Coordinates of C-alpha atoms (C1' of nucleotides) in Angstrom, one line a residue:
Chain A
M1 CA 28.8 2.4 -17.2
S2 CA 29.0 4.9 -14.4
R3 CA 29.5 2.2 -11.7
P4 CA 32.9 1.6 -10.5
A5 CA 33.1 -2.1 -10.9
A6 CA 36.3 -2.5 -9.0
K7 CA 34.7 -1.3 -5.7
G8 CA 31.9 -3.9 -6.0
R9 CA 34.3 -6.8 -6.5
A10 CA 36.7 -5.8 -3.7
A11 CA 34.0 -5.1 -1.2
A12 CA 32.4 -8.5 -1.9
E13 CA 35.0 -10.2 0.3
A14 CA 34.8 -7.8 3.2
E15 CA 32.1 -7.4 5.8
V16 CA 29.3 -4.9 5.2
T17 CA 29.3 -2.7 8.3
R18 CA 26.9 0.1 7.1
V19 CA 24.4 -0.6 4.4
S20 CA 24.5 2.1 1.7
D21 CA 21.3 3.3 0.1
A22 CA 23.2 6.0 -1.8
T23 CA 21.8 4.9 -5.2
L24 CA 18.2 4.7 -4.0
C25 CA 18.6 8.1 -2.4
G26 CA 19.1 9.5 -5.8
F27 CA 15.4 9.0 -6.5
I28 CA 12.7 11.1 -5.3
G29 CA 10.3 8.2 -5.3
Y30 CA 12.5 6.4 -2.7
H31 CA 12.3 9.4 -0.3
M32 CA 8.6 9.6 -0.8
K33 CA 8.0 5.9 0.0
R34 CA 10.1 6.1 3.2
A35 CA 8.4 9.2 4.4
F36 CA 5.1 8.0 3.4
N37 CA 5.4 4.8 5.5
V38 CA 6.1 7.1 8.4
V39 CA 3.1 9.2 7.8
Q40 CA 0.9 6.2 7.3
A41 CA 2.0 4.5 10.5
D42 CA 1.5 7.6 12.6
L43 CA -1.7 8.5 11.1
N44 CA -3.2 5.1 11.7
Q45 CA -2.0 5.3 15.3
T46 CA -3.6 8.7 15.5
L47 CA -7.0 7.4 14.1
K48 CA -7.0 4.1 16.1
P49 CA -8.6 5.8 19.3
L50 CA -11.4 6.9 17.1
D51 CA -11.7 3.5 15.4
L52 CA -10.9 5.0 12.1
R53 CA -8.5 3.9 9.4
M54 CA -7.1 6.0 6.7
V55 CA -9.8 5.0 4.3
T56 CA -12.7 5.2 6.6
Y57 CA -11.4 8.6 7.8
S58 CA -11.2 10.0 4.2
A59 CA -14.6 8.5 3.3
L60 CA -16.2 10.2 6.4
V61 CA -14.6 13.5 5.5
L62 CA -15.8 13.5 1.9
I63 CA -19.3 12.5 3.0
V64 CA -19.5 15.3 5.6
D65 CA -18.1 17.7 3.0
N66 CA -20.3 16.5 0.2
P67 CA -23.5 15.3 1.8
G68 CA -25.6 13.4 -0.7
L69 CA -23.0 12.1 -2.9
R70 CA -23.4 8.6 -4.4
Q71 CA -21.3 5.7 -3.6
S72 CA -19.8 5.6 -7.1
Q73 CA -18.9 9.3 -6.8
L74 CA -17.1 8.6 -3.5
A75 CA -15.5 5.5 -4.9
E76 CA -13.9 7.6 -7.8
A77 CA -12.9 10.3 -5.4
L78 CA -11.2 7.9 -3.1
D79 CA -9.8 6.0 -6.0
V80 CA -11.0 2.8 -4.8
E81 CA -13.2 0.2 -6.6
R82 CA -16.9 0.5 -6.1
A83 CA -16.9 -3.2 -4.9
N84 CA -14.3 -2.5 -2.2
L85 CA -16.1 0.7 -1.1
V86 CA -19.1 -1.3 0.0
V87 CA -17.5 -2.8 3.1
I88 CA -16.2 0.7 4.0
I89 CA -19.6 2.1 3.8
D90 CA -21.1 -0.8 5.6
E91 CA -18.7 -0.1 8.5
L92 CA -19.5 3.6 8.6
E93 CA -23.2 2.8 8.4
G94 CA -23.0 0.1 11.0
R95 CA -21.6 2.6 13.5
D96 CA -24.4 5.1 12.7
L97 CA -21.8 7.6 11.5
I98 CA -23.7 7.9 8.0
T99 CA -26.8 6.8 6.4
R100 CA -27.5 5.2 3.0
D101 CA -30.6 7.2 1.7
R102 CA -32.4 6.0 -1.4
V103 CA -32.5 8.7 -4.2
P104 CA -36.1 9.2 -5.4
T105 CA -35.0 10.3 -8.9
D106 CA -32.7 7.2 -9.3
R107 CA -33.7 4.2 -7.3
R108 CA -30.5 2.4 -8.1
A109 CA -28.4 4.8 -6.1
Y110 CA -27.8 5.7 -2.6
A111 CA -27.1 9.2 -1.3
L112 CA -24.7 9.2 1.5
N113 CA -25.4 11.5 4.3
P114 CA -23.6 12.0 7.8
T115 CA -25.4 11.6 10.9
L116 CA -24.9 13.9 13.9
A117 CA -22.6 11.3 15.4
G118 CA -20.7 11.2 12.0
R119 CA -20.3 15.1 12.1
R120 CA -19.1 14.9 15.6
L121 CA -16.6 12.2 14.9
Y122 CA -15.6 14.2 11.8
D123 CA -14.6 17.2 14.1
R124 CA -12.8 15.0 16.4
A125 CA -10.9 13.1 13.7
L126 CA -9.9 16.4 11.9
E127 CA -8.5 17.8 15.2
A128 CA -6.5 14.7 15.8
V129 CA -5.2 14.6 12.1
R130 CA -4.1 18.3 12.3
G131 CA -2.2 17.3 15.5
H132 CA -0.7 14.4 13.5
E133 CA 0.4 16.6 10.8
R134 CA 1.9 19.2 13.2
R135 CA 3.9 16.2 14.8
I136 CA 5.3 14.6 11.7
L137 CA 6.0 17.9 9.9
N138 CA 7.8 19.0 13.1
G139 CA 8.2 22.7 12.6
M140 CA 8.5 22.5 8.8
D141 CA 8.0 26.1 7.6
E142 CA 5.1 27.1 5.5
E143 CA 7.2 27.7 2.4
A144 CA 8.5 24.2 2.5
K145 CA 5.1 22.7 2.9
Q146 CA 3.8 24.7 -0.1
A147 CA 6.7 23.5 -2.0
V148 CA 5.8 19.9 -1.2
I149 CA 2.2 20.4 -2.2
R150 CA 3.4 22.0 -5.5
A151 CA 5.5 19.1 -6.2
M152 CA 3.0 16.5 -5.4
S153 CA 0.4 18.3 -7.7
V154 CA 3.0 18.2 -10.5
I155 CA 3.3 14.5 -10.1
R156 CA -0.4 14.0 -10.0
R157 CA -1.2 16.2 -12.9
G158 CA 1.4 14.5 -15.1
S159 CA -0.5 11.2 -14.8
E160 CA -3.8 12.7 -16.1
G161 CA -3.0 14.4 -19.3
G162 CA -1.1 11.4 -20.8
Chain B
M1 CA -16.8 25.0 15.2
S2 CA -15.3 26.3 12.0
R3 CA -17.4 24.4 9.7
P4 CA -20.4 26.2 8.3
A5 CA -23.2 23.8 9.4
A6 CA -25.9 25.6 7.3
K7 CA -24.1 24.7 4.1
G8 CA -24.0 21.1 4.9
R9 CA -27.7 20.7 5.7
A10 CA -28.8 22.6 2.6
A11 CA -26.5 20.8 0.3
A12 CA -27.8 17.5 1.5
E13 CA -30.8 17.8 -0.5
A14 CA -29.3 18.8 -3.7
E15 CA -27.2 16.8 -6.2
V16 CA -23.5 16.6 -5.8
T17 CA -22.0 17.6 -9.0
R18 CA -18.4 17.9 -8.2
V19 CA -16.9 16.1 -5.1
S20 CA -14.9 18.6 -3.1
D21 CA -11.8 17.2 -1.4
A22 CA -10.9 20.8 -0.1
T23 CA -10.7 19.5 3.6
L24 CA -8.3 16.7 2.8
C25 CA -6.3 19.0 0.4
G26 CA -5.4 20.9 3.7
F27 CA -3.3 18.0 4.6
I28 CA 0.2 17.2 3.3
G29 CA -0.2 13.5 3.8
Y30 CA -3.1 13.6 1.5
H31 CA -1.1 15.0 -1.3
M32 CA 1.6 12.5 -0.5
K33 CA -0.7 9.5 -0.8
R34 CA -2.2 10.6 -4.0
A35 CA 1.1 11.5 -5.6
F36 CA 2.7 8.3 -4.3
N37 CA 0.1 6.2 -5.9
V38 CA 0.9 7.7 -9.2
V39 CA 4.6 7.0 -8.6
Q40 CA 4.0 3.6 -7.5
A41 CA 1.7 2.7 -10.5
D42 CA 4.2 4.2 -13.1
L43 CA 7.2 2.6 -11.5
N44 CA 5.7 -0.9 -11.5
Q45 CA 4.8 -0.4 -15.1
T46 CA 8.4 0.6 -15.8
L47 CA 9.8 -2.4 -14.0
K48 CA 7.4 -4.9 -15.4
P49 CA 9.4 -5.4 -18.7
L50 CA 12.3 -6.3 -16.4
D51 CA 10.2 -8.7 -14.4
L52 CA 10.9 -6.6 -11.3
R53 CA 8.7 -5.1 -8.7
M54 CA 9.5 -2.3 -6.3
V55 CA 10.8 -4.6 -3.6
T56 CA 12.9 -7.0 -5.8
Y57 CA 14.2 -3.9 -7.6
S58 CA 15.2 -2.2 -4.3
A59 CA 16.7 -5.5 -3.1
L60 CA 18.7 -5.9 -6.2
V61 CA 20.1 -2.4 -6.0
L62 CA 21.1 -2.8 -2.4
I63 CA 22.9 -6.0 -3.1
V64 CA 24.8 -4.7 -6.0
D65 CA 25.8 -1.6 -4.0
N66 CA 26.4 -3.6 -0.8
P67 CA 27.8 -6.9 -2.0
G68 CA 28.2 -9.5 0.8
L69 CA 25.5 -8.1 3.1
R70 CA 23.6 -10.5 5.1
Q71 CA 19.8 -11.1 4.6
S72 CA 19.0 -9.6 8.0
Q73 CA 20.9 -6.4 7.0
L74 CA 19.0 -6.3 3.8
A75 CA 15.7 -6.8 5.7
E76 CA 16.4 -4.1 8.0
A77 CA 17.4 -1.7 5.2
L78 CA 14.3 -2.5 3.2
D79 CA 12.2 -2.3 6.3
V80 CA 10.7 -5.7 5.7
E81 CA 10.4 -8.6 8.1
R82 CA 13.2 -11.2 7.8
A83 CA 10.7 -13.8 7.2
N84 CA 9.2 -11.9 4.3
L85 CA 12.5 -11.2 2.7
V86 CA 13.1 -14.9 2.0
V87 CA 10.6 -15.2 -0.8
I88 CA 12.1 -12.1 -2.3
I89 CA 15.6 -13.5 -2.1
D90 CA 14.4 -16.9 -3.4
E91 CA 13.1 -15.0 -6.4
L92 CA 16.3 -13.1 -7.2
E93 CA 18.3 -16.3 -6.6
G94 CA 16.0 -18.4 -8.7
R95 CA 16.6 -16.1 -11.6
D96 CA 20.4 -16.2 -11.2
L97 CA 20.6 -12.6 -10.4
I98 CA 22.2 -13.1 -6.9
T99 CA 23.8 -15.9 -5.0
R100 CA 23.5 -16.9 -1.5
D101 CA 27.0 -17.5 -0.2
R102 CA 27.7 -19.1 3.2
V103 CA 29.8 -17.0 5.4
P104 CA 32.7 -19.0 6.8
T105 CA 33.0 -16.9 9.9
D106 CA 29.2 -17.3 10.7
R107 CA 27.7 -20.4 9.4
R108 CA 24.1 -19.2 10.2
A109 CA 24.4 -16.3 7.8
Y110 CA 24.3 -16.0 4.1
A111 CA 26.2 -13.4 2.2
L112 CA 24.3 -12.0 -0.7
N113 CA 26.2 -11.2 -3.9
P114 CA 25.1 -10.2 -7.4
T115 CA 25.9 -12.3 -10.3
L116 CA 27.0 -10.8 -13.7
A117 CA 23.4 -11.0 -14.9
G118 CA 22.3 -9.3 -11.7
R119 CA 24.7 -6.4 -12.3
R120 CA 23.5 -6.2 -15.9
L121 CA 19.8 -6.1 -14.8
Y122 CA 20.8 -3.5 -12.3
D123 CA 22.2 -1.2 -14.9
R124 CA 19.2 -1.7 -17.1
A125 CA 16.8 -1.2 -14.2
L126 CA 18.4 2.0 -13.1
E127 CA 18.3 3.4 -16.5
A128 CA 14.7 2.6 -16.6
V129 CA 13.9 4.1 -13.2
R130 CA 15.7 7.2 -14.1
G131 CA 13.5 7.5 -17.2
H132 CA 10.5 6.9 -14.9
E133 CA 11.5 9.7 -12.6
R134 CA 12.2 12.1 -15.4
R135 CA 8.7 11.3 -16.6
I136 CA 6.7 11.7 -13.5
L137 CA 8.6 14.7 -12.3
N138 CA 8.0 16.2 -15.7
G139 CA 10.5 19.1 -15.8
M140 CA 10.4 19.9 -12.1
D141 CA 13.5 22.1 -11.4
E142 CA 16.3 20.9 -9.2
E143 CA 15.4 23.3 -6.5
A144 CA 12.0 21.9 -6.2
K145 CA 13.3 18.3 -6.1
Q146 CA 15.8 19.3 -3.4
A147 CA 13.0 20.8 -1.4
V148 CA 11.0 17.6 -1.6
I149 CA 14.0 15.5 -0.4
R150 CA 14.5 17.8 2.4
A151 CA 10.9 17.7 3.5
M152 CA 10.7 13.9 3.1
S153 CA 13.9 13.8 5.3
V154 CA 12.3 15.8 8.0
I155 CA 9.4 13.5 8.2
R156 CA 11.6 10.5 8.3
R157 CA 14.0 11.9 11.0
G158 CA 11.1 13.0 13.1
S159 CA 10.0 9.3 13.6
E160 CA 13.5 8.2 14.9
G161 CA 14.3 10.5 17.6
G162 CA 10.9 10.1 19.2
Chain C
dA1 C1' 28.2 -26.8 30.1
dA2 C1' 24.0 -24.4 30.2
dT3 C1' 21.5 -20.6 28.6
dA4 C1' 20.4 -17.0 25.7
dA5 C1' 20.4 -14.6 21.4
dT6 C1' 20.9 -14.5 16.3
dT7 C1' 20.1 -16.1 11.3
dG8 C1' 17.4 -18.0 8.1
dT9 C1' 13.2 -20.6 7.4
dT10 C1' 8.4 -22.2 7.2
dG11 C1' 3.6 -21.7 8.0
dT12 C1' -0.5 -19.1 9.1
dG13 C1' -3.8 -15.6 9.5
dA14 C1' -5.2 -10.8 8.8
dT15 C1' -5.6 -7.4 5.5
dG16 C1' -6.1 -5.1 1.2
dA17 C1' -6.8 -4.7 -3.6
dA18 C1' -8.4 -6.5 -8.3
dT19 C1' -11.9 -9.1 -10.8
dA20 C1' -16.0 -11.4 -12.3
dA21 C1' -20.6 -12.2 -12.0
dC22 C1' -24.8 -10.8 -10.2
dT23 C1' -29.6 -8.0 -9.3
dA24 C1' -32.2 -3.9 -9.8
dA25 C1' -32.9 0.0 -12.2
dA26 C1' -32.3 3.4 -15.6
dT27 C1' -31.2 4.7 -20.3
dT28 C1' -30.8 3.9 -25.1
dT29 C1' -31.7 1.6 -29.4
dT30 C1' -34.6 -0.5 -32.5
Chain D
dA1 C1' -43.3 -0.7 -26.5
dA2 C1' -39.7 -4.2 -26.5
dA3 C1' -35.1 -5.2 -26.5
dA4 C1' -30.6 -4.2 -25.6
dT5 C1' -27.2 -1.7 -23.2
dT6 C1' -25.6 0.7 -19.4
dT7 C1' -25.2 2.1 -14.6
dA8 C1' -25.4 1.5 -9.3
dG9 C1' -24.6 -1.3 -5.8
dT10 C1' -23.5 -5.9 -4.2
dT11 C1' -21.3 -10.6 -3.5
dA12 C1' -17.8 -13.8 -3.8
dT13 C1' -13.3 -15.1 -5.1
dT14 C1' -8.7 -14.6 -6.0
dC15 C1' -4.3 -12.7 -5.3
dA16 C1' -0.5 -10.2 -3.1
dT17 C1' 1.2 -8.3 0.9
dC18 C1' 2.3 -8.2 5.8
dA19 C1' 2.8 -9.4 10.6
dC20 C1' 3.5 -13.1 13.8
dA21 C1' 4.6 -17.3 15.9
dA22 C1' 7.3 -21.2 15.9
dC23 C1' 11.4 -23.8 14.5
dA24 C1' 16.5 -25.6 13.5
dA25 C1' 21.1 -24.3 13.2
dT26 C1' 24.5 -21.8 14.9
dT27 C1' 26.9 -18.4 17.8
dA28 C1' 27.4 -15.5 22.1
dT29 C1' 27.1 -15.1 26.9
dT30 C1' 27.3 -16.6 31.6

DNA sequence: AATAATTGTTGTGATGAATAACTAAATTTT
DNA sequence: AAAATTTAGTTATTCATCACAACAATTATT
């Protein structure tokens, strides 16, 4: 329809010197993926000295901010399967960053609570991640940041209310 | 430092009714991840009827837009390992969407070219993905879109020039 | 000619996410 | 109260993805 067919045919014979991603650049999702790859890579490097990954970091933050929450609540908040959360919690508990406390009123459930070491690591991790964001956003002004947050929220909302 | 310790201790005893992700919401990366998850899920659903995944779709687009490019060029453009690109190309070739043509001037290399079926699927996929973006962006104005693209570019650039 | 580098390929191991099946405990139904 | 259903956490399995090493064929370098 809109694609100039002649160009494609002609170019097929010649050498491709510079690969054009112009079509993909027309999509927001493409830009998001490329940018997020960068963010993820840098964040994981940032967290490596603290022996944390993205998920363990997020889990720790949510546990410190919401002490006493259940594993199922955390799983839902993190958007991971309950089953897959187990190993994450195992890791944090094994490092004495959190405790699994039985809930007297519901003996099926565990209440997750941070230890002192967990809170200390939380503080260190938060500082590190703030630095990471300063680095990757590289002087982006506040207005631009807010615009991104608004846009991301629009995308997230859209998936809820079908 | 800035965290009100008393709140954490007190709340540890009570039930957690609503899980707060306020701390994580302070980070752009968190919003990006959550939003990108939505995008990825919807995009994969969108491409499923065409038997395409994100990577095979991107690969097809780049091959149609850059006919004759080498596998190594495509691998670099897609940011995947040459080794891992092989199976992707195998799939597209197996479905007769592209051809691997030996390059006379360099008999190590293959030139990737779309078939007619490949170009047809390209057109259909592009239309589908445009619909997908319209859906997830849900009436976001052009200015906001451009702001996102600019911001994502800032993040991407930052990772190149160290 | 000898050596090094490049292109595509194969295989493997680590990782992550999705699923089913299970135990224990709570809740609902009968 | 007994039975059935649901829920919380766990285990194991499968599957896809990805990084890495090693390799053959070809080209480039010295």
